[in-house]
mmCIF file of C-alpha atoms in Angstrom:
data_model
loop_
_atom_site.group_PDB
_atom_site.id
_atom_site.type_symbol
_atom_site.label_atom_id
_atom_site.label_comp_id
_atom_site.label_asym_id
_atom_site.label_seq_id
_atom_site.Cartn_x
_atom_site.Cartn_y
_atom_site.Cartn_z
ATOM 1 C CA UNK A 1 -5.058 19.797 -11.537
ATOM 2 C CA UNK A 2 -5.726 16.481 -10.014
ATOM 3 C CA UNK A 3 -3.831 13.592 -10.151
ATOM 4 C CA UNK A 4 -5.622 9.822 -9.062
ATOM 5 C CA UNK A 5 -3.793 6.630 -9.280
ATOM 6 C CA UNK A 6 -5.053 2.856 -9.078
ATOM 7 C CA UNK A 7 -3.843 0.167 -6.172
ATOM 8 C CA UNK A 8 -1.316 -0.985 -8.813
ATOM 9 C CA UNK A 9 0.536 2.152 -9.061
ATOM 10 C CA UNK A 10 0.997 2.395 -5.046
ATOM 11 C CA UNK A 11 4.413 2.001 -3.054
ATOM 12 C CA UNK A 12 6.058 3.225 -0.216
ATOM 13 C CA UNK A 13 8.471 4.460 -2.398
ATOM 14 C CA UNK A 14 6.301 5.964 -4.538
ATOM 15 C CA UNK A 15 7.781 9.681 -3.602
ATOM 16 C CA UNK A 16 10.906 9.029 -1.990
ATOM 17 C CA UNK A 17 14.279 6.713 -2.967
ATOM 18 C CA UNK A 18 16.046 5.420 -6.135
ATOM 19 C CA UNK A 19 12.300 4.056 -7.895
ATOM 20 C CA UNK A 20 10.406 7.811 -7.064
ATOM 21 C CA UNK A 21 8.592 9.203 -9.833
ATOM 22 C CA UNK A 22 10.808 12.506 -9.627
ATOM 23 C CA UNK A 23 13.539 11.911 -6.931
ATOM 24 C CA UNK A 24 14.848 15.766 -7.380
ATOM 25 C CA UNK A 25 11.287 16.643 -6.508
ATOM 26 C CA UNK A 26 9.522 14.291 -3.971
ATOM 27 C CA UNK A 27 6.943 17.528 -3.628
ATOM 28 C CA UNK A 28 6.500 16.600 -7.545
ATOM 29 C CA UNK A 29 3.236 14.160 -6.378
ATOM 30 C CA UNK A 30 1.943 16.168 -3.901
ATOM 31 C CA UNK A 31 -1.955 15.555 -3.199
ATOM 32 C CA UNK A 32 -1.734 12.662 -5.249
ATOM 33 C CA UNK A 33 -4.674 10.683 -4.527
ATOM 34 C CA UNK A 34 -4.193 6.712 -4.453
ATOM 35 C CA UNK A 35 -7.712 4.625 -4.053
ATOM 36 C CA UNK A 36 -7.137 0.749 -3.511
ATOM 37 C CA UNK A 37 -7.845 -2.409 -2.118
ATOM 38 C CA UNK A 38 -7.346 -2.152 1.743
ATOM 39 C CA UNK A 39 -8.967 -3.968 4.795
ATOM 40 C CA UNK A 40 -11.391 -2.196 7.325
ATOM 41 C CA UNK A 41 -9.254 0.156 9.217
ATOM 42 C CA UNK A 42 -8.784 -2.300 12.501
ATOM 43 C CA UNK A 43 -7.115 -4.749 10.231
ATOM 44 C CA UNK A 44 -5.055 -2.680 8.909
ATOM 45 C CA UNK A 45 -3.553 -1.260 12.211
ATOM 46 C CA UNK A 46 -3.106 -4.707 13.233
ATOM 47 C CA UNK A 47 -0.800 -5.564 9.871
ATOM 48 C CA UNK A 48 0.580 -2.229 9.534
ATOM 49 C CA UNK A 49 2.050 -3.361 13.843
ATOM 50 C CA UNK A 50 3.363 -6.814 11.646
ATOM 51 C CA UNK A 51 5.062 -4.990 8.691
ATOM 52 C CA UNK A 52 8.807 -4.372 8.832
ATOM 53 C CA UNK A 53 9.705 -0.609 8.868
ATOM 54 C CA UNK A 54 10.264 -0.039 5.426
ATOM 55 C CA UNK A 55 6.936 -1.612 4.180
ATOM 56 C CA UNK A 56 4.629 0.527 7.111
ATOM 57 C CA UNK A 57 1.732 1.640 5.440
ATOM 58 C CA UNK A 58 2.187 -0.522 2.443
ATOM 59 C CA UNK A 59 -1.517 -2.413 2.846
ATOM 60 C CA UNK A 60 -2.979 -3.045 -0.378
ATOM 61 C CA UNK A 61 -4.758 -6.317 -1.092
ATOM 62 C CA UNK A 62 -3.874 -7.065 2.808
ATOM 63 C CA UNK A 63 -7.068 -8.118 3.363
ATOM 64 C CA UNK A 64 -7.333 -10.549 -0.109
ATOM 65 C CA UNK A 65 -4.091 -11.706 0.942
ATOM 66 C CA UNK A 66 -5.161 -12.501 4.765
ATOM 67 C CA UNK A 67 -8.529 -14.246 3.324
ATOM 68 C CA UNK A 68 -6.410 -15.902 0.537
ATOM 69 C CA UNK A 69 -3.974 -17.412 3.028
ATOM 70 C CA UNK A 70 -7.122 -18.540 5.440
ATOM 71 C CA UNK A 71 -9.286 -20.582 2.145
ATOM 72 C CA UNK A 72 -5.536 -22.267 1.945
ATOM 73 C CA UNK A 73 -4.790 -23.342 5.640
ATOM 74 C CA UNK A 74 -8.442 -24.472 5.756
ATOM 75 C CA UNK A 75 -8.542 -26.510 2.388
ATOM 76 C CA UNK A 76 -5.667 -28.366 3.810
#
């Protein structure tokens, strides 16, 4: 069996903590594949180094949200 999900089911917590999808079973997800929005893979080291601990790895729509932020500063 395989089991994809979209970027809008993705979360750090996805496996583990009080929101998992089975927290008796964190194994219950296992090779779960997630496809989503992400930046080039340098960018996303460099955020991933910004991120507090307990979002690490948490990237998706990163990248819209660095370009997003950019269009902003430089409309101003």
């Amino acid at each position: 069996d395989q089991l994809y999900g979209a970027d809008g089911l993705f979360g750090p917590t996805l496996a583990v903590g009080d929101a998992a999808v089975n927290p008796d079973d964190p194994g219950f997800i296992e090779g779960m594949k997630v496809i989503g929005a992400a930046g080039g893979e340098e960018f996303n080291e460099r955020l991933n180094e910004r991120l507090a601990d307990d979002q690490q790895g948490n990237l998706i729509y990163g990248g819209q949200a660095y370009d997003c932020a950019i269009v902003i500063a430089l409309a101003a």
